[in-house]
GROMACS .gro file of C-alpha atoms in nm:
model
  475
    1MET     CA    1  -1.738   3.608  -0.792
    2ALA     CA    2  -1.883   3.452  -0.493
    3SER     CA    3  -2.100   3.762  -0.425
    4ASP     CA    4  -2.312   3.661  -0.716
    5GLU     CA    5  -2.637   3.499  -0.755
    6PRO     CA    6  -2.620   3.183  -1.053
    7LEU     CA    7  -2.822   3.329  -1.339
    8ARG     CA    8  -3.047   3.024  -1.436
    9PHE     CA    9  -3.115   3.108  -1.806
   10ALA     CA   10  -2.712   3.219  -1.950
   11ASP     CA   11  -2.584   2.957  -2.190
   12ALA     CA   12  -2.954   2.885  -2.258
   13ASP     CA   13  -2.993   3.213  -2.355
   14ALA     CA   14  -2.619   3.184  -2.550
   15ARG     CA   15  -2.687   2.875  -2.691
   16ARG     CA   16  -3.099   3.038  -2.912
   17MET     CA   17  -2.856   3.311  -2.968
   18PHE     CA   18  -2.667   3.064  -3.184
   19THR     CA   19  -2.885   2.889  -3.327
   20LEU     CA   20  -3.137   3.136  -3.479
   21PHE     CA   21  -2.827   3.346  -3.641
   22ARG     CA   22  -2.698   2.981  -3.778
   23ASP     CA   23  -3.020   2.943  -3.921
   24ALA     CA   24  -3.178   3.293  -3.991
   25GLY     CA   25  -2.861   3.440  -4.004
   26GLY     CA   26  -2.632   3.314  -4.224
   27LEU     CA   27  -2.390   3.192  -3.970
   28VAL     CA   28  -2.142   2.924  -4.024
   29PRO     CA   29  -2.077   2.709  -3.742
   30GLU     CA   30  -1.753   2.628  -3.822
   31ASP     CA   31  -1.695   3.005  -3.757
   32ALA     CA   32  -1.840   2.981  -3.379
   33GLN     CA   33  -1.676   2.998  -3.110
   34VAL     CA   34  -1.929   2.910  -2.813
   35VAL     CA   35  -1.826   2.929  -2.463
   36LEU     CA   36  -2.063   2.841  -2.175
   37GLY     CA   37  -1.965   2.730  -1.831
   38ALA     CA   38  -1.644   2.960  -1.871
   39ASP     CA   39  -1.404   3.153  -1.709
   40ALA     CA   40  -1.161   3.406  -1.801
   41GLY     CA   41  -0.859   3.234  -1.977
   42ARG     CA   42  -1.092   2.941  -2.126
   43VAL     CA   43  -1.265   3.287  -2.327
   44LYS     CA   44  -0.934   3.431  -2.394
   45ALA     CA   45  -0.812   3.079  -2.522
   46ALA     CA   46  -1.183   3.074  -2.720
   47LEU     CA   47  -1.131   3.391  -2.881
   48GLY     CA   48  -0.757   3.385  -2.916
   49THR     CA   49  -0.874   3.064  -3.202
   50LEU     CA   50  -1.132   3.269  -3.325
   51ARG     CA   51  -0.880   3.585  -3.358
   52GLU     CA   52  -0.635   3.408  -3.535
   53ARG     CA   53  -0.870   3.229  -3.774
   54MET     CA   54  -1.021   3.609  -3.889
   55ALA     CA   55  -0.635   3.697  -3.924
   56ARG     CA   56  -0.626   3.396  -4.233
   57ASP     CA   57  -0.994   3.418  -4.395
   58ALA     CA   58  -1.137   3.708  -4.279
   59THR     CA   59  -1.261   4.058  -4.513
   60PRO     CA   60  -1.341   4.339  -4.494
   61GLY     CA   61  -1.698   4.251  -4.584
   62ASP     CA   62  -1.748   4.064  -4.264
   63GLN     CA   63  -1.927   4.058  -3.987
   64LEU     CA   64  -1.792   3.997  -3.620
   65LEU     CA   65  -2.084   3.958  -3.383
   66VAL     CA   66  -2.042   3.940  -3.005
   67TYR     CA   67  -2.294   3.731  -2.711
   68VAL     CA   68  -2.171   3.799  -2.422
   69SER     CA   69  -2.447   3.652  -2.059
   70SER     CA   70  -2.323   3.678  -1.755
   71HIS     CA   71  -2.261   3.874  -1.409
   72ALA     CA   72  -2.092   4.190  -1.465
   73ASP     CA   73  -1.895   4.522  -1.255
   74GLY     CA   74  -1.865   4.926  -1.477
   75GLU     CA   75  -1.499   4.705  -1.492
   76SER     CA   76  -1.540   4.361  -1.599
   77LEU     CA   77  -1.742   4.039  -1.644
   78HIS     CA   78  -1.761   3.771  -1.345
   79LEU     CA   79  -1.698   3.461  -1.502
   80SER     CA   80  -1.663   3.149  -1.264
   81GLY     CA   81  -1.552   3.312  -1.013
   82THR     CA   82  -1.244   3.489  -1.203
   83ARG     CA   83  -1.320   3.831  -1.395
   84LEU     CA   84  -1.189   3.959  -1.738
   85PRO     CA   85  -1.183   4.282  -1.802
   86VAL     CA   86  -1.429   4.477  -2.050
   87LYS     CA   87  -1.119   4.647  -2.302
   88ASP     CA   88  -0.949   4.297  -2.307
   89LEU     CA   89  -1.371   4.204  -2.522
   90MET     CA   90  -1.343   4.625  -2.712
   91ALA     CA   91  -0.937   4.551  -2.777
   92PHE     CA   92  -1.103   4.213  -2.965
   93MET     CA   93  -1.320   4.377  -3.132
   94GLU     CA   94  -1.127   4.707  -3.265
   95ALA     CA   95  -0.840   4.469  -3.385
   96SER     CA   96  -1.055   4.274  -3.518
   97PRO     CA   97  -1.002   4.186  -3.957
   98VAL     CA   98  -1.378   4.280  -4.035
   99GLY     CA   99  -1.603   4.610  -4.156
  100VAL     CA  100  -1.826   4.623  -3.883
  101ALA     CA  101  -1.840   4.442  -3.550
  102VAL     CA  102  -2.147   4.462  -3.363
  103MET     CA  103  -2.126   4.393  -2.964
  104PHE     CA  104  -2.432   4.228  -2.706
  105ILE     CA  105  -2.385   4.308  -2.399
  106ASP     CA  106  -2.699   4.066  -2.154
  107SER     CA  107  -2.478   4.155  -1.836
  108CYS     CA  108  -2.595   4.386  -1.526
  109ARG     CA  109  -2.478   4.771  -1.563
  110SER     CA  110  -2.378   4.673  -1.894
  111GLY     CA  111  -2.392   5.060  -1.965
  112ALA     CA  112  -2.086   5.179  -1.848
  113ALA     CA  113  -1.896   4.921  -2.114
  114THR     CA  114  -1.929   5.128  -2.350
  115ARG     CA  115  -1.715   5.473  -2.186
  116ILE     CA  116  -1.467   5.397  -2.538
  117LYS     CA  117  -1.415   5.663  -2.717
  118GLY     CA  118  -1.522   5.703  -3.089
  119LEU     CA  119  -1.814   5.538  -2.957
  120GLU     CA  120  -2.130   5.768  -3.069
  121PRO     CA  121  -2.430   5.680  -2.804
  122VAL     CA  122  -2.795   5.678  -2.846
  123GLU     CA  123  -3.019   5.662  -2.599
  124GLU     CA  124  -3.326   5.713  -2.759
  125ARG     CA  125  -3.583   5.419  -2.833
  126LEU     CA  126  -3.546   5.480  -3.248
  127VAL     CA  127  -3.202   5.475  -3.363
  128GLN     CA  128  -3.195   5.728  -3.606
  129TRP     CA  129  -2.920   5.651  -3.883
  130SER     CA  130  -2.791   5.530  -4.201
  131ALA     CA  131  -2.639   5.283  -4.078
  132PRO     CA  132  -2.315   5.069  -4.140
  133ALA     CA  133  -2.277   4.910  -4.520
  134ILE     CA  134  -1.864   5.039  -4.485
  135LYS     CA  135  -1.770   4.977  -4.143
  136GLY     CA  136  -1.780   5.063  -3.763
  137ARG     CA  137  -1.780   4.866  -3.442
  138VAL     CA  138  -2.146   4.855  -3.223
  139ILE     CA  139  -2.254   4.805  -2.813
  140VAL     CA  140  -2.605   4.704  -2.713
  141THR     CA  141  -2.645   4.635  -2.333
  142SER     CA  142  -2.904   4.549  -2.214
  143SER     CA  143  -2.906   4.779  -1.944
  144SER     CA  144  -2.722   5.153  -1.801
  145ALA     CA  145  -2.443   5.182  -1.607
  146ASP     CA  146  -2.624   5.178  -1.265
  147GLU     CA  147  -2.883   4.919  -1.328
  148ALA     CA  148  -2.939   4.571  -1.309
  149SER     CA  149  -3.041   4.341  -1.592
  150GLN     CA  150  -3.262   4.072  -1.471
  151GLU     CA  151  -3.417   3.700  -1.624
  152ALA     CA  152  -3.737   3.592  -1.609
  153ASP     CA  153  -3.864   3.270  -1.452
  154ASP     CA  154  -4.185   3.259  -1.730
  155LEU     CA  155  -3.973   3.327  -2.026
  156GLN     CA  156  -3.725   3.114  -1.833
  157GLY     CA  157  -3.464   3.371  -1.941
  158SER     CA  158  -3.310   3.713  -1.946
  159PHE     CA  159  -3.574   3.970  -2.015
  160PHE     CA  160  -3.288   4.168  -2.240
  161THR     CA  161  -3.209   3.827  -2.472
  162HIS     CA  162  -3.536   3.689  -2.468
  163HIS     CA  163  -3.674   4.042  -2.695
  164LEU     CA  164  -3.385   4.049  -2.842
  165LEU     CA  165  -3.389   3.734  -2.963
  166ALA     CA  166  -3.768   3.750  -3.045
  167GLY     CA  167  -3.694   4.002  -3.266
  168LEU     CA  168  -3.438   3.894  -3.452
  169ARG     CA  169  -3.684   3.576  -3.561
  170GLY     CA  170  -3.913   3.834  -3.702
  171ALA     CA  171  -4.118   4.011  -3.425
  172GLY     CA  172  -3.923   4.329  -3.474
  173ASP     CA  173  -3.934   4.337  -3.881
  174LEU     CA  174  -4.102   4.645  -3.861
  175ASN     CA  175  -4.146   4.716  -4.293
  176ARG     CA  176  -4.250   4.367  -4.273
  177ASP     CA  177  -3.918   4.266  -4.588
  178GLY     CA  178  -3.861   3.894  -4.434
  179ARG     CA  179  -3.535   4.079  -4.307
  180VAL     CA  180  -3.435   4.206  -3.940
  181THR     CA  181  -3.149   4.484  -3.913
  182LEU     CA  182  -2.978   4.615  -3.702
  183GLN     CA  183  -3.187   4.933  -3.614
  184GLU     CA  184  -3.473   4.753  -3.592
  185SER     CA  185  -3.361   4.438  -3.373
  186TYR     CA  186  -3.262   4.720  -3.108
  187ALA     CA  187  -3.609   4.929  -3.092
  188TYR     CA  188  -3.798   4.607  -3.054
  189ALA     CA  189  -3.611   4.500  -2.788
  190TYR     CA  190  -3.606   4.785  -2.605
  191GLY     CA  191  -3.946   4.874  -2.601
  192ARG     CA  192  -4.046   4.570  -2.475
  193THR     CA  193  -3.746   4.545  -2.236
  194VAL     CA  194  -3.856   4.893  -2.067
  195GLU     CA  195  -4.234   4.775  -2.097
  196SER     CA  196  -4.080   4.402  -1.945
  197THR     CA  197  -3.984   4.549  -1.635
  198LEU     CA  198  -4.099   4.812  -1.561
  199LEU     CA  199  -4.344   4.710  -1.245
  200THR     CA  200  -4.067   4.460  -1.169
  201ARG     CA  201  -3.852   4.451  -0.800
  202ALA     CA  202  -3.574   4.577  -0.966
  203GLY     CA  203  -3.708   4.912  -1.162
  204THR     CA  204  -3.738   4.942  -1.530
  205GLN     CA  205  -3.394   4.820  -1.745
  206HIS     CA  206  -3.321   5.045  -2.004
  207PRO     CA  207  -3.090   4.873  -2.286
  208ASN     CA  208  -2.792   5.091  -2.411
  209PHE     CA  209  -2.701   5.174  -2.779
  210HIS     CA  210  -2.340   5.304  -2.861
  211PHE     CA  211  -2.199   5.347  -3.200
  212ASP     CA  212  -1.902   5.470  -3.514
  213LEU     CA  213  -2.057   5.366  -3.793
  214LYS     CA  214  -1.970   5.502  -4.143
  215GLY     CA  215  -2.151   5.452  -4.456
  216GLN     CA  216  -2.539   5.396  -4.618
  217GLY     CA  217  -2.774   5.176  -4.614
  218GLU     CA  218  -2.889   4.853  -4.350
  219LEU     CA  219  -2.639   4.661  -4.125
  220VAL     CA  220  -2.894   4.355  -4.125
  221LEU     CA  221  -2.873   4.150  -3.947
  222THR     CA  222  -3.087   3.810  -4.015
  223GLU     CA  223  -3.303   3.703  -4.277
  224PRO     CA  224  -3.622   3.467  -4.108
  225VAL     CA  225  -3.789   3.522  -4.501
  226LEU     CA  226  -3.494   3.244  -4.513
  227ALA     CA  227  -3.403   3.008  -4.253
  228PRO     CA  228  -3.512   2.654  -4.282
  229SER     CA  229  -3.810   2.665  -4.105
  230ARG     CA  230  -4.114   2.887  -4.032
  231LEU     CA  231  -4.377   2.993  -3.887
  232LEU     CA  232  -4.569   3.258  -4.111
  233ILE     CA  233  -4.886   3.398  -3.837
  234THR     CA  234  -5.115   3.622  -4.152
  235VAL     CA  235  -5.435   3.687  -3.963
  236PRO     CA  236  -5.421   4.029  -4.100
  237GLU     CA  237  -5.600   4.151  -3.728
  238PRO     CA  238  -5.294   4.350  -3.530
  239GLY     CA  239  -5.305   4.178  -3.175
  240GLU     CA  240  -5.078   4.045  -2.845
  241TRP     CA  241  -4.915   3.749  -2.925
  242VAL     CA  242  -4.749   3.492  -2.762
  243VAL     CA  243  -4.503   3.186  -2.896
  244ALA     CA  244  -4.446   2.842  -2.645
  245SER     CA  245  -4.247   2.554  -2.726
  246GLU     CA  246  -4.469   2.159  -2.694
  247GLN     CA  247  -4.133   2.001  -2.596
  248ASP     CA  248  -4.040   2.240  -2.277
  249GLY     CA  249  -4.261   2.493  -2.239
  250MET     CA  250  -4.010   2.790  -2.374
  251VAL     CA  251  -4.115   3.150  -2.421
  252MET     CA  252  -4.056   3.197  -2.817
  253GLY     CA  253  -4.155   3.519  -2.807
  254VAL     CA  254  -4.487   3.738  -2.668
  255PHE     CA  255  -4.480   4.013  -2.925
  256SER     CA  256  -4.751   4.283  -3.066
  257LYS     CA  257  -4.821   4.252  -3.383
  258GLY     CA  258  -4.981   4.525  -3.588
  259ASN     CA  259  -5.156   4.534  -3.889
  260GLY     CA  260  -5.064   4.218  -4.193
  261PRO     CA  261  -4.794   3.963  -4.168
  262VAL     CA  262  -4.524   3.764  -3.927
  263MET     CA  263  -4.267   3.515  -4.020
  264LEU     CA  264  -4.122   3.378  -3.724
  265ALA     CA  265  -3.777   3.187  -3.816
  266LEU     CA  266  -3.829   2.829  -3.578
  267PRO     CA  267  -3.657   2.512  -3.468
  268PRO     CA  268  -3.862   2.229  -3.628
  269GLY     CA  269  -4.170   2.124  -3.389
  270GLY     CA  270  -4.460   2.143  -3.250
  271TYR     CA  271  -4.568   2.536  -3.029
  272ARG     CA  272  -4.835   2.635  -2.893
  273LEU     CA  273  -4.940   2.955  -3.011
  274ARG     CA  274  -5.228   3.220  -2.813
  275SER     CA  275  -5.381   3.585  -2.961
  276ARG     CA  276  -5.582   3.758  -2.793
  277ARG     CA  277  -5.905   3.825  -2.866
  278ASP     CA  278  -6.161   4.098  -2.612
  279ALA     CA  279  -6.120   3.876  -2.287
  280SER     CA  280  -6.020   3.573  -2.342
  281TRP     CA  281  -5.676   3.370  -2.555
  282LEU     CA  282  -5.707   3.199  -2.832
  283GLU     CA  283  -5.534   2.924  -2.803
  284LEU     CA  284  -5.356   2.698  -3.140
  285ARG     CA  285  -5.141   2.396  -3.067
  286VAL     CA  286  -4.922   2.412  -3.516
  287ALA     CA  287  -4.595   2.181  -3.647
  288VAL     CA  288  -4.335   2.320  -3.763
  289PRO     CA  289  -4.161   2.139  -4.021
  290GLU     CA  290  -3.852   2.109  -4.033
  291LYS     CA  291  -3.773   2.209  -4.411
  292GLY     CA  292  -4.041   2.494  -4.534
  293HIS     CA  293  -4.307   2.695  -4.276
  294VAL     CA  294  -4.660   2.569  -4.169
  295LEU     CA  295  -4.919   2.921  -4.215
  296VAL     CA  296  -5.120   2.988  -4.012
  297ASP     CA  297  -5.449   3.209  -4.113
  298GLU     CA  298  -5.794   3.304  -4.000
  299PRO     CA  299  -5.967   3.013  -4.092
  300LEU     CA  300  -5.722   2.732  -3.916
  301LEU     CA  301  -5.688   3.014  -3.544
  302SER     CA  302  -6.072   3.010  -3.574
  303LYS     CA  303  -6.027   2.643  -3.470
  304GLY     CA  304  -5.884   2.752  -3.195
  305THR     CA  305  -5.931   2.677  -2.804
  306PHE     CA  306  -6.054   3.038  -2.591
  307VAL     CA  307  -5.896   3.022  -2.285
  308ALA     CA  308  -6.005   3.260  -2.056
  309MET     CA  309  -5.726   3.507  -1.965
  310GLN     CA  310  -5.596   3.595  -1.577
  311GLU     CA  311  -5.555   3.890  -1.459
  312LYS     CA  312  -5.244   3.945  -1.249
  313GLY     CA  313  -5.328   4.003  -0.792
  314ALA     CA  314  -5.573   3.813  -0.575
  315ASN     CA  315  -5.834   3.891  -0.758
  316ALA     CA  316  -5.800   3.783  -1.025
  317THR     CA  317  -6.166   3.739  -1.239
  318GLY     CA  318  -6.217   3.515  -1.513
  319TRP     CA  319  -6.288   3.080  -1.327
  320ARG     CA  320  -6.145   3.073  -1.067
  321GLY     CA  321  -6.238   2.750  -0.911
  322ALA     CA  322  -6.620   2.563  -0.996
  323VAL     CA  323  -6.829   2.258  -0.742
  324HIS     CA  324  -6.939   1.933  -0.909
  325LEU     CA  325  -7.219   1.776  -0.713
  326GLY     CA  326  -7.503   1.438  -0.894
  327GLY     CA  327  -7.453   1.092  -0.893
  328SER     CA  328  -7.213   0.863  -0.996
  329PHE     CA  329  -7.174   0.517  -1.064
  330ALA     CA  330  -6.903   0.196  -0.992
  331THR     CA  331  -6.731  -0.123  -1.098
  332ARG     CA  332  -6.701  -0.353  -0.820
  333THR     CA  333  -6.464  -0.376  -0.591
  334ALA     CA  334  -6.535  -0.729  -0.536
  335THR     CA  335  -6.615  -1.007  -0.729
  336HIS     CA  336  -6.944  -1.123  -0.526
  337PHE     CA  337  -7.071  -0.787  -0.459
  338GLY     CA  338  -7.230  -0.585  -0.773
  339SER     CA  339  -7.180  -0.238  -0.908
  340GLY     CA  340  -7.211   0.047  -0.725
  341THR     CA  341  -7.449   0.330  -0.731
  342GLY     CA  342  -7.448   0.636  -0.576
  343GLY     CA  343  -7.364   1.045  -0.500
  344GLN     CA  344  -7.017   1.225  -0.547
  345LEU     CA  345  -6.849   1.603  -0.525
  346GLN     CA  346  -6.597   1.732  -0.642
  347ALA     CA  347  -6.459   2.082  -0.564
  348LEU     CA  348  -6.162   2.237  -0.805
  349PHE     CA  349  -5.976   2.504  -0.863
  350ASN     CA  350  -5.732   2.721  -1.093
  351ALA     CA  351  -5.420   2.656  -0.958
  352PRO     CA  352  -5.110   2.701  -1.202
  353LEU     CA  353  -4.840   2.546  -1.037
  354GLN     CA  354  -4.623   2.517  -1.388
  355PRO     CA  355  -4.819   2.654  -1.741
  356GLY     CA  356  -4.920   2.292  -1.942
  357LEU     CA  357  -4.862   2.089  -1.695
  358VAL     CA  358  -5.041   2.139  -1.380
  359GLU     CA  359  -5.290   2.481  -1.381
  360VAL     CA  360  -5.587   2.363  -1.196
  361VAL     CA  361  -5.639   2.093  -0.881
  362TRP     CA  362  -5.989   1.897  -0.704
  363GLY     CA  363  -6.097   1.643  -0.504
  364THR     CA  364  -6.370   1.459  -0.528
  365VAL     CA  365  -6.510   1.234  -0.251
  366ALA     CA  366  -6.814   1.041  -0.304
  367GLY     CA  367  -7.035   0.754  -0.140
  368ARG     CA  368  -7.175   0.422  -0.300
  369ALA     CA  369  -7.404   0.139  -0.174
  370SER     CA  370  -7.409  -0.194  -0.297
  371LYS     CA  371  -7.505  -0.589  -0.265
  372SER     CA  372  -7.352  -0.956  -0.241
  373VAL     CA  373  -7.456  -1.107  -0.546
  374VAL     CA  374  -7.407  -1.453  -0.328
  375SER     CA  375  -7.564  -1.376  -0.001
  376GLY     CA  376  -7.875  -1.114  -0.005
  377GLY     CA  377  -7.833  -1.029   0.279
  378LEU     CA  378  -7.456  -0.859   0.254
  379ARG     CA  379  -7.434  -0.456   0.235
  380GLN     CA  380  -7.190  -0.265   0.104
  381THR     CA  381  -7.063   0.091   0.206
  382GLU     CA  382  -6.768   0.257  -0.002
  383TRP     CA  383  -6.734   0.590   0.047
  384SER     CA  384  -6.352   0.769  -0.143
  385LEU     CA  385  -6.181   1.074  -0.120
  386ARG     CA  386  -5.925   1.171  -0.448
  387LEU     CA  387  -5.689   1.420  -0.470
  388GLY     CA  388  -5.586   1.551  -0.809
  389MET     CA  389  -5.397   1.768  -1.002
  390GLY     CA  390  -5.360   1.880  -1.386
  391ARG     CA  391  -5.459   1.989  -1.727
  392ARG     CA  392  -5.812   2.263  -1.804
  393PHE     CA  393  -5.901   2.246  -2.147
  394GLN     CA  394  -6.048   2.548  -2.183
  395GLY     CA  395  -6.309   2.600  -2.464
  396ARG     CA  396  -6.581   2.860  -2.531
  397TRP     CA  397  -6.919   2.661  -2.461
  398SER     CA  398  -6.652   2.349  -2.259
  399ALA     CA  399  -6.398   2.317  -2.010
  400LEU     CA  400  -6.215   1.962  -2.056
  401THR     CA  401  -6.000   1.868  -1.686
  402LEU     CA  402  -5.771   1.588  -1.662
  403GLY     CA  403  -5.478   1.445  -1.492
  404PRO     CA  404  -5.382   1.253  -1.233
  405GLU     CA  405  -5.532   1.158  -0.840
  406LEU     CA  406  -5.466   0.975  -0.559
  407GLY     CA  407  -5.740   0.918  -0.319
  408ALA     CA  408  -5.909   0.618  -0.065
  409LEU     CA  409  -6.194   0.388   0.031
  410TYR     CA  410  -6.323   0.320   0.336
  411ILE     CA  411  -6.523   0.014   0.272
  412HIS     CA  412  -6.779  -0.031   0.577
  413GLN     CA  413  -6.950  -0.425   0.544
  414ARG     CA  414  -7.307  -0.493   0.664
  415GLU     CA  415  -7.567  -0.818   0.766
  416ALA     CA  416  -7.763  -0.958   1.008
  417GLY     CA  417  -7.631  -0.705   1.283
  418THR     CA  418  -7.220  -0.775   1.278
  419SER     CA  419  -7.028  -0.549   0.990
  420SER     CA  420  -6.674  -0.558   0.908
  421THR     CA  421  -6.496  -0.219   0.870
  422GLY     CA  422  -6.130  -0.169   0.606
  423THR     CA  423  -5.963   0.048   0.368
  424ALA     CA  424  -5.757   0.006   0.069
  425PRO     CA  425  -5.494   0.325  -0.154
  426TYR     CA  426  -5.690   0.381  -0.427
  427GLY     CA  427  -5.462   0.605  -0.734
  428GLY     CA  428  -5.566   0.589  -1.108
  429VAL     CA  429  -5.660   0.950  -1.353
  430SER     CA  430  -5.978   1.094  -1.393
  431ALA     CA  431  -6.095   1.362  -1.598
  432SER     CA  432  -6.445   1.588  -1.635
  433ALA     CA  433  -6.653   1.794  -1.928
  434TRP     CA  434  -6.794   2.124  -1.804
  435LEU     CA  435  -7.055   2.161  -2.069
  436GLY     CA  436  -7.051   2.556  -1.977
  437VAL     CA  437  -6.808   2.784  -1.857
  438GLU     CA  438  -7.001   3.002  -1.717
  439GLY     CA  439  -7.235   2.994  -1.337
  440VAL     CA  440  -7.421   2.634  -1.415
  441SER     CA  441  -7.316   2.368  -1.605
  442LEU     CA  442  -7.420   2.007  -1.692
  443VAL     CA  443  -7.071   1.819  -1.527
  444VAL     CA  444  -6.982   1.445  -1.712
  445THR     CA  445  -6.731   1.264  -1.495
  446GLY     CA  446  -6.494   0.998  -1.503
  447SER     CA  447  -6.199   0.783  -1.378
  448VAL     CA  448  -5.998   0.478  -1.393
  449GLY     CA  449  -5.731   0.338  -1.164
  450GLY     CA  450  -5.647   0.048  -0.921
  451ALA     CA  451  -5.752   0.033  -0.517
  452VAL     CA  452  -5.508  -0.228  -0.326
  453MET     CA  453  -5.844  -0.416  -0.146
  454PRO     CA  454  -5.795  -0.641   0.150
  455LEU     CA  455  -5.942  -0.880   0.026
  456PRO     CA  456  -6.090  -1.250   0.244
  457GLN     CA  457  -5.754  -1.403   0.025
  458GLY     CA  458  -5.512  -1.100   0.133
  459ASN     CA  459  -5.442  -0.808   0.002
  460GLU     CA  460  -5.533  -0.764  -0.394
  461LEU     CA  461  -5.484  -0.507  -0.670
  462ARG     CA  462  -5.845  -0.440  -0.841
  463ALA     CA  463  -5.901  -0.246  -1.116
  464LEU     CA  464  -6.166   0.002  -1.093
  465ALA     CA  465  -6.379   0.281  -1.330
  466SER     CA  466  -6.649   0.509  -1.206
  467ALA     CA  467  -6.838   0.785  -1.378
  468GLY     CA  468  -7.104   1.114  -1.302
  469ILE     CA  469  -7.367   1.277  -1.397
  470GLY     CA  470  -7.461   1.617  -1.222
  471LEU     CA  471  -7.468   1.935  -1.204
  472GLY     CA  472  -7.154   2.238  -1.177
  473TRP     CA  473  -7.108   2.559  -1.098
  474ASN     CA  474  -6.860   2.734  -1.178
  475PHE     CA  475  -6.700   3.073  -0.936
   0.00000   0.00000   0.00000
């Protein structure tokens, strides 16, 4: 509706849910209806198409899964300025010719949707029941009747759906049998959602579970062990893990691993893994193949890079910045001048503006002197100011910063009592290696780029390279 704030991740959450059940839930794409950014009319049309398909092909042994991510009130879903009564979805579920139907609703005040005759509320974290092998209906909501359902920028999705997806990928597989049941996925999503929203401004969010089930056995929702592409973590020690896509930074799972292995169903591609180690994170990059799995064991994990842990708040501990002072060398800025030598001062600061892209900013001031190889009395002093931003790759005993930088050169030439000055814009790429990450470090810097030099024959783009070595102080 007009008063609803735009949902930034609802469509992405729905796509991820579809992909997961296609890869690890036995879903045949032709049997699914994915409706994104639609109004109530389009949703009703999609439900009608699916109803016709089930009437023709479904059997009592089949299962129906409905996932909804939208704004809502206690009675209706808000869809592109229109309303869809939740009771219409319930009627669709009740009339479906399948044995078991499960609906996940991720919306504000979604707990009100479960006030339906015949459904038994179960609000505690662990649902105890001998579950639904024969028939029944289940509704899982992201929040209680009077709570807001929240999205998270760092997760690039809603808290509830993110943790539900992580659980269904395999993080919720409590008994490590390669399958994730309805009970396991709900217990996992409930606990992680409550934990994640405990200190948010909107307040703690409590998923709800209602069901009417008859039969014995377990309702298996996904089987990560059968997914075409998988990540298998066999590191025996328990600990906290984060799995994020290298391509877009999407966090695929944040979970606490117990003893034993964990298998996650993931789309093929590159991933960045972090495992918590006392006062730091150990970071590792892996590639998940299109078919098969990649194994993360203790020997492979030991090849990872240590990353200093950052705590929330202004008084965060760990690395915050560094200052470097040392000698400097640069290639010549004009044909008849030699190389310049001098010194430089560089300051770096932790600035996690975009994880994986911009994590540190720096400024460099350098002064160098050179003389003409044609006229021995012509001297040049060159000052440069450069500002850069980029990534900091942290190791246990060293660190590397890398990224682009922009700046300017100020040039002063003098000969026989006369002098002239000029300025030149500069752009390039800089790197600095810090050997020692606590206290005093040995620092080696280097940069390559170009400057538009004001030469007698006119402005000319000249390639420049510089290097430096000195001591740095980490703080």
